[in-house]
Amino acid sequence: MLYKRLVFELKTLARVLTFDLPFLFRAFERLTMAARFLISRYASKTLTQFLLPCLQHRSHFLTTTTLPRYSRGFSSEPPAFASDSRVPATVITGFLGSGKTTLLNHILTAQHGKRIAVIENEFGEVDIDGSLVASHSSASEEDIVMVNNVCLCCTVRGDLVKMLLDLVKKKKDKFDHIVIETTGLAKPAPVIETFCSDELVSRYVKLDGVVTLVDSKHAMKHLNEVKPRFVVNEAVEQVAYADRIILNKTDLVTEGDLEKLTDKIKHINSMAQIKRAKFGVVDMDFVLGVGGYDLDRIDTEVNVDDSHCGNHQHDMHGRHHKEHHHDHVHDSAVSSVSIVSEGTLDLDEVDDWLERLVEEKGEDLYRMKGVLSVNGSDQRYVLQGVQSMLDGCPGKTWEPNEKRTNKLVFIGRNLDESALRKGFRGCLV
Ligand SMILES: Nc1nc2c(ncn2[C@@H]2O[C@H](COP(=O)(O)OP(=O)(O)OP(=O)(O)O)[C@@H](O)[C@H]2O)c(=O)[nH]1
């Protein structure tokens, strides 16, 4: 009887752990999202609020080349093109054993003239990665700041905020760049949000980019792994949020393996630049000074790559001669949708569309970048977003004979490609 009771209790516990806990966690995340949304909508400047003054003075707007700046959900309006004196921070992510510490060592020993502060996110008592970094580094110990035993991936990011603020307040003149190494199982979203939505952090530190290490030998297995309901696949999330992806450990696989893996990764994230490497050896400008969240880089960053579309059908009906349509047949829930189309957009309609999109899909919309051709303006309009946060401003002027091509890339979960295309078309003049 006692044995049976024990088995029953254990089974119940297992069920709670495998189902109820993730569900409760997810429910809590949703509540947090809802609260954040309400705050961003009613307490900070929304997209509409930013655009309204301009729309109310529509005639003025149409006759000048001045477009409005907007920022939705970002705690303070990030500098657009003016000089930005905030300390850049690079987040290194990647699955367990993919080569994050190896890359970190490479960064610390390479000649780039930057003094790096390191935030380590190691669990456990022993500072293994910390000592590895220190023993290999040519940088003086003064330049390396180790912070350990902190869970960066947990939804309460108070510790990361505290660490970043301590660093900039107490040691600001000792370094020029911060590198944060997350654990292999960390979800990148909360770390990214810390930089965008925390008022104090975003005042002093700017996210330079998310660099994701991919273990060429084992990544395919992790990316294809089907998780229980409500449980995210960290490997997929790490690829989805990346600005730069390093296909590491290429010495352990064949060219064919690498091509298949590249195809898989580009399906998830068509926006990130990818480089192959052995032992994390890449050029420093591939990982530092990326400007992944700088609006003035959006134009060069949004290079929609068609090369991975090998055997995908391109649906060319309707505006086929102008709009490039990717009809992917992959089944992964996280993917990219790219829209490349000539034509002029009504900013008013874009405002409505994006506002609706963010409200409905904010949580599933991981990253978004865009360069738009807007009615009545000589300038590009550049946009970028993370989940429900959006940031946009006028960009470079179009050349007189330049094709005004709109480019938008969305990365997210369960994206409805045809709805996105329809929404975009609805904004065309
Ligand atoms: N063959 C091969 N081994 C590599 C390469 N890069 C890293 N390694 C090895 O892979 C192992 C894991 O590398 P780490 O840099 O510690 O990986 P990590 O992502 O920091 O690991 P965790 O912190 O445990 O998640 C180490 O033994 C490295 O020497 C590579 O390109 N090729």
PDB file of C-alpha atoms in Angstrom, residues 124-247:
ATOM      1  CA  GLY A 124      27.497  26.176  -9.948  1.00  0.00           C
ATOM      2  CA  GLU A 125      30.175  26.794  -7.426  1.00  0.00           C
ATOM      3  CA  VAL A 126      33.243  26.588  -9.590  1.00  0.00           C
ATOM      4  CA  ASP A 127      34.175  29.443 -11.861  1.00  0.00           C
ATOM      5  CA  ILE A 128      35.522  27.166 -14.608  1.00  0.00           C
ATOM      6  CA  ASP A 129      34.869  29.430 -17.554  1.00  0.00           C
ATOM      7  CA  GLY A 130      36.163  32.432 -15.641  1.00  0.00           C
ATOM      8  CA  SER A 131      39.533  30.827 -14.991  1.00  0.00           C
ATOM      9  CA  LEU A 132      39.745  29.631 -18.593  1.00  0.00           C
ATOM     10  CA  VAL A 133      39.253  33.134 -19.848  1.00  0.00           C
ATOM     11  CA  ALA A 134      41.711  34.646 -17.426  1.00  0.00           C
ATOM     12  CA  SER A 135      44.484  32.129 -18.152  1.00  0.00           C
ATOM     13  CA  HIS A 136      44.304  32.660 -21.905  1.00  0.00           C
ATOM     14  CA  SER A 137      43.817  36.368 -21.952  1.00  0.00           C
ATOM     15  CA  SER A 138      46.470  38.854 -22.883  1.00  0.00           C
ATOM     16  CA  ALA A 139      44.312  41.612 -21.456  1.00  0.00           C
ATOM     17  CA  SER A 140      45.343  42.754 -18.033  1.00  0.00           C
ATOM     18  CA  GLU A 141      43.246  41.375 -15.185  1.00  0.00           C
ATOM     19  CA  GLU A 142      42.052  44.887 -14.439  1.00  0.00           C
ATOM     20  CA  ASP A 143      40.226  44.938 -17.760  1.00  0.00           C
ATOM     21  CA  ILE A 144      38.215  41.804 -17.109  1.00  0.00           C
ATOM     22  CA  VAL A 145      35.283  41.957 -14.790  1.00  0.00           C
ATOM     23  CA  MET A 146      33.857  38.592 -13.871  1.00  0.00           C
ATOM     24  CA  VAL A 147      30.395  38.264 -12.502  1.00  0.00           C
ATOM     25  CA  ASN A 148      29.203  34.765 -11.795  1.00  0.00           C
ATOM     26  CA  ASN A 149      26.411  32.613 -10.554  1.00  0.00           C
ATOM     27  CA  VAL A 150      23.581  34.680 -11.868  1.00  0.00           C
ATOM     28  CA  CYS A 151      20.666  33.359 -13.839  1.00  0.00           C
ATOM     29  CA  LEU A 152      20.358  35.729 -16.771  1.00  0.00           C
ATOM     30  CA  CYS A 153      17.600  33.781 -18.398  1.00  0.00           C
ATOM     31  CA  CYS A 154      15.122  34.051 -15.590  1.00  0.00           C
ATOM     32  CA  THR A 155      12.298  36.485 -16.137  1.00  0.00           C
ATOM     33  CA  VAL A 156      13.346  38.643 -13.223  1.00  0.00           C
ATOM     34  CA  ARG A 157      16.457  40.283 -14.606  1.00  0.00           C
ATOM     35  CA  GLY A 158      17.263  42.429 -11.618  1.00  0.00           C
ATOM     36  CA  ASP A 159      20.696  40.862 -11.219  1.00  0.00           C
ATOM     37  CA  LEU A 160      21.759  41.615 -14.759  1.00  0.00           C
ATOM     38  CA  VAL A 161      20.516  45.175 -14.418  1.00  0.00           C
ATOM     39  CA  LYS A 162      22.437  45.566 -11.176  1.00  0.00           C
ATOM     40  CA  MET A 163      25.622  44.128 -12.683  1.00  0.00           C
ATOM     41  CA  LEU A 164      25.470  46.348 -15.733  1.00  0.00           C
ATOM     42  CA  LEU A 165      24.803  49.455 -13.677  1.00  0.00           C
ATOM     43  CA  ASP A 166      27.569  48.596 -11.205  1.00  0.00           C
ATOM     44  CA  LEU A 167      29.950  48.160 -14.107  1.00  0.00           C
ATOM     45  CA  VAL A 168      29.146  51.458 -15.780  1.00  0.00           C
ATOM     46  CA  LYS A 169      29.050  53.390 -12.527  1.00  0.00           C
ATOM     47  CA  LYS A 170      32.178  52.039 -10.872  1.00  0.00           C
ATOM     48  CA  LYS A 171      34.455  50.936 -13.693  1.00  0.00           C
ATOM     49  CA  LYS A 172      33.277  52.853 -16.740  1.00  0.00           C
ATOM     50  CA  ASP A 173      36.704  54.268 -17.556  1.00  0.00           C
ATOM     51  CA  LYS A 174      38.278  50.791 -17.485  1.00  0.00           C
ATOM     52  CA  PHE A 175      36.553  49.293 -20.518  1.00  0.00           C
ATOM     53  CA  ASP A 176      35.008  50.199 -23.880  1.00  0.00           C
ATOM     54  CA  HIS A 177      32.831  47.172 -24.513  1.00  0.00           C
ATOM     55  CA  ILE A 178      30.894  44.625 -22.446  1.00  0.00           C
ATOM     56  CA  VAL A 179      30.677  40.969 -23.454  1.00  0.00           C
ATOM     57  CA  ILE A 180      28.048  38.813 -21.764  1.00  0.00           C
ATOM     58  CA  GLU A 181      28.334  35.051 -22.053  1.00  0.00           C
ATOM     59  CA  THR A 182      25.049  33.337 -21.308  1.00  0.00           C
ATOM     60  CA  THR A 183      24.642  29.703 -20.344  1.00  0.00           C
ATOM     61  CA  GLY A 184      23.863  27.220 -23.076  1.00  0.00           C
ATOM     62  CA  LEU A 185      20.285  26.915 -21.901  1.00  0.00           C
ATOM     63  CA  ALA A 186      19.540  30.625 -21.617  1.00  0.00           C
ATOM     64  CA  LYS A 187      16.674  32.125 -23.559  1.00  0.00           C
ATOM     65  CA  PRO A 188      17.985  35.304 -25.183  1.00  0.00           C
ATOM     66  CA  ALA A 189      14.751  37.317 -25.103  1.00  0.00           C
ATOM     67  CA  PRO A 190      14.826  38.439 -21.450  1.00  0.00           C
ATOM     68  CA  VAL A 191      18.469  39.472 -21.780  1.00  0.00           C
ATOM     69  CA  ILE A 192      17.720  41.509 -24.912  1.00  0.00           C
ATOM     70  CA  GLU A 193      14.689  43.107 -23.286  1.00  0.00           C
ATOM     71  CA  THR A 194      16.840  44.245 -20.380  1.00  0.00           C
ATOM     72  CA  PHE A 195      18.758  46.524 -22.713  1.00  0.00           C
ATOM     73  CA  CYS A 196      15.675  47.912 -24.401  1.00  0.00           C
ATOM     74  CA  SER A 197      13.174  48.264 -21.606  1.00  0.00           C
ATOM     75  CA  ASP A 198      15.162  49.060 -18.492  1.00  0.00           C
ATOM     76  CA  GLU A 199      15.274  52.823 -18.158  1.00  0.00           C
ATOM     77  CA  LEU A 200      18.672  53.058 -16.469  1.00  0.00           C
ATOM     78  CA  VAL A 201      20.419  50.336 -18.428  1.00  0.00           C
ATOM     79  CA  SER A 202      19.325  51.741 -21.777  1.00  0.00           C
ATOM     80  CA  ARG A 203      20.600  55.151 -20.734  1.00  0.00           C
ATOM     81  CA  TYR A 204      24.168  53.917 -20.232  1.00  0.00           C
ATOM     82  CA  VAL A 205      24.495  50.689 -22.212  1.00  0.00           C
ATOM     83  CA  LYS A 206      23.353  49.769 -25.702  1.00  0.00           C
ATOM     84  CA  LEU A 207      22.964  46.296 -27.072  1.00  0.00           C
ATOM     85  CA  ASP A 208      25.472  45.958 -29.891  1.00  0.00           C
ATOM     86  CA  GLY A 209      24.458  42.508 -31.026  1.00  0.00           C
ATOM     87  CA  VAL A 210      23.603  38.927 -30.204  1.00  0.00           C
ATOM     88  CA  VAL A 211      26.243  36.470 -31.396  1.00  0.00           C
ATOM     89  CA  THR A 212      25.084  32.860 -31.490  1.00  0.00           C
ATOM     90  CA  LEU A 213      27.511  29.956 -31.557  1.00  0.00           C
ATOM     91  CA  VAL A 214      26.252  26.879 -33.359  1.00  0.00           C
ATOM     92  CA  ASP A 215      27.901  23.521 -32.871  1.00  0.00           C
ATOM     93  CA  SER A 216      28.012  22.253 -36.462  1.00  0.00           C
ATOM     94  CA  LYS A 217      28.133  18.645 -35.327  1.00  0.00           C
ATOM     95  CA  HIS A 218      25.186  18.586 -32.931  1.00  0.00           C
ATOM     96  CA  ALA A 219      23.042  21.606 -33.780  1.00  0.00           C
ATOM     97  CA  MET A 220      20.723  19.914 -36.264  1.00  0.00           C
ATOM     98  CA  LYS A 221      19.605  17.469 -33.597  1.00  0.00           C
ATOM     99  CA  HIS A 222      18.924  20.266 -31.096  1.00  0.00           C
ATOM    100  CA  LEU A 223      17.148  22.461 -33.645  1.00  0.00           C
ATOM    101  CA  ASN A 224      14.865  19.603 -34.691  1.00  0.00           C
ATOM    102  CA  GLU A 225      14.075  18.506 -31.174  1.00  0.00           C
ATOM    103  CA  VAL A 226      10.354  18.553 -30.482  1.00  0.00           C
ATOM    104  CA  LYS A 227       9.673  19.989 -27.032  1.00  0.00           C
ATOM    105  CA  PRO A 228       6.609  19.436 -24.869  1.00  0.00           C
ATOM    106  CA  ARG A 229       3.796  21.939 -25.181  1.00  0.00           C
ATOM    107  CA  PHE A 230       4.680  25.393 -23.776  1.00  0.00           C
ATOM    108  CA  VAL A 231       8.377  24.532 -23.574  1.00  0.00           C
ATOM    109  CA  VAL A 232      10.605  26.574 -25.872  1.00  0.00           C
ATOM    110  CA  ASN A 233      13.434  25.066 -27.838  1.00  0.00           C
ATOM    111  CA  GLU A 234      16.395  27.137 -26.593  1.00  0.00           C
ATOM    112  CA  ALA A 235      18.562  26.208 -29.577  1.00  0.00           C
ATOM    113  CA  VAL A 236      15.938  27.585 -31.983  1.00  0.00           C
ATOM    114  CA  GLU A 237      15.417  30.743 -29.912  1.00  0.00           C
ATOM    115  CA  GLN A 238      19.154  31.392 -29.803  1.00  0.00           C
ATOM    116  CA  VAL A 239      19.330  31.217 -33.604  1.00  0.00           C
ATOM    117  CA  ALA A 240      16.163  33.292 -34.038  1.00  0.00           C
ATOM    118  CA  TYR A 241      17.420  36.231 -31.959  1.00  0.00           C
ATOM    119  CA  ALA A 242      20.946  36.288 -33.425  1.00  0.00           C
ATOM    120  CA  ASP A 243      22.469  39.190 -35.305  1.00  0.00           C
ATOM    121  CA  ARG A 244      25.550  37.099 -36.112  1.00  0.00           C
ATOM    122  CA  ILE A 245      25.762  33.315 -36.246  1.00  0.00           C
ATOM    123  CA  ILE A 246      29.026  31.414 -36.029  1.00  0.00           C
ATOM    124  CA  LEU A 247      28.880  27.891 -37.417  1.00  0.00           C
TER     125      LEU A 247
END
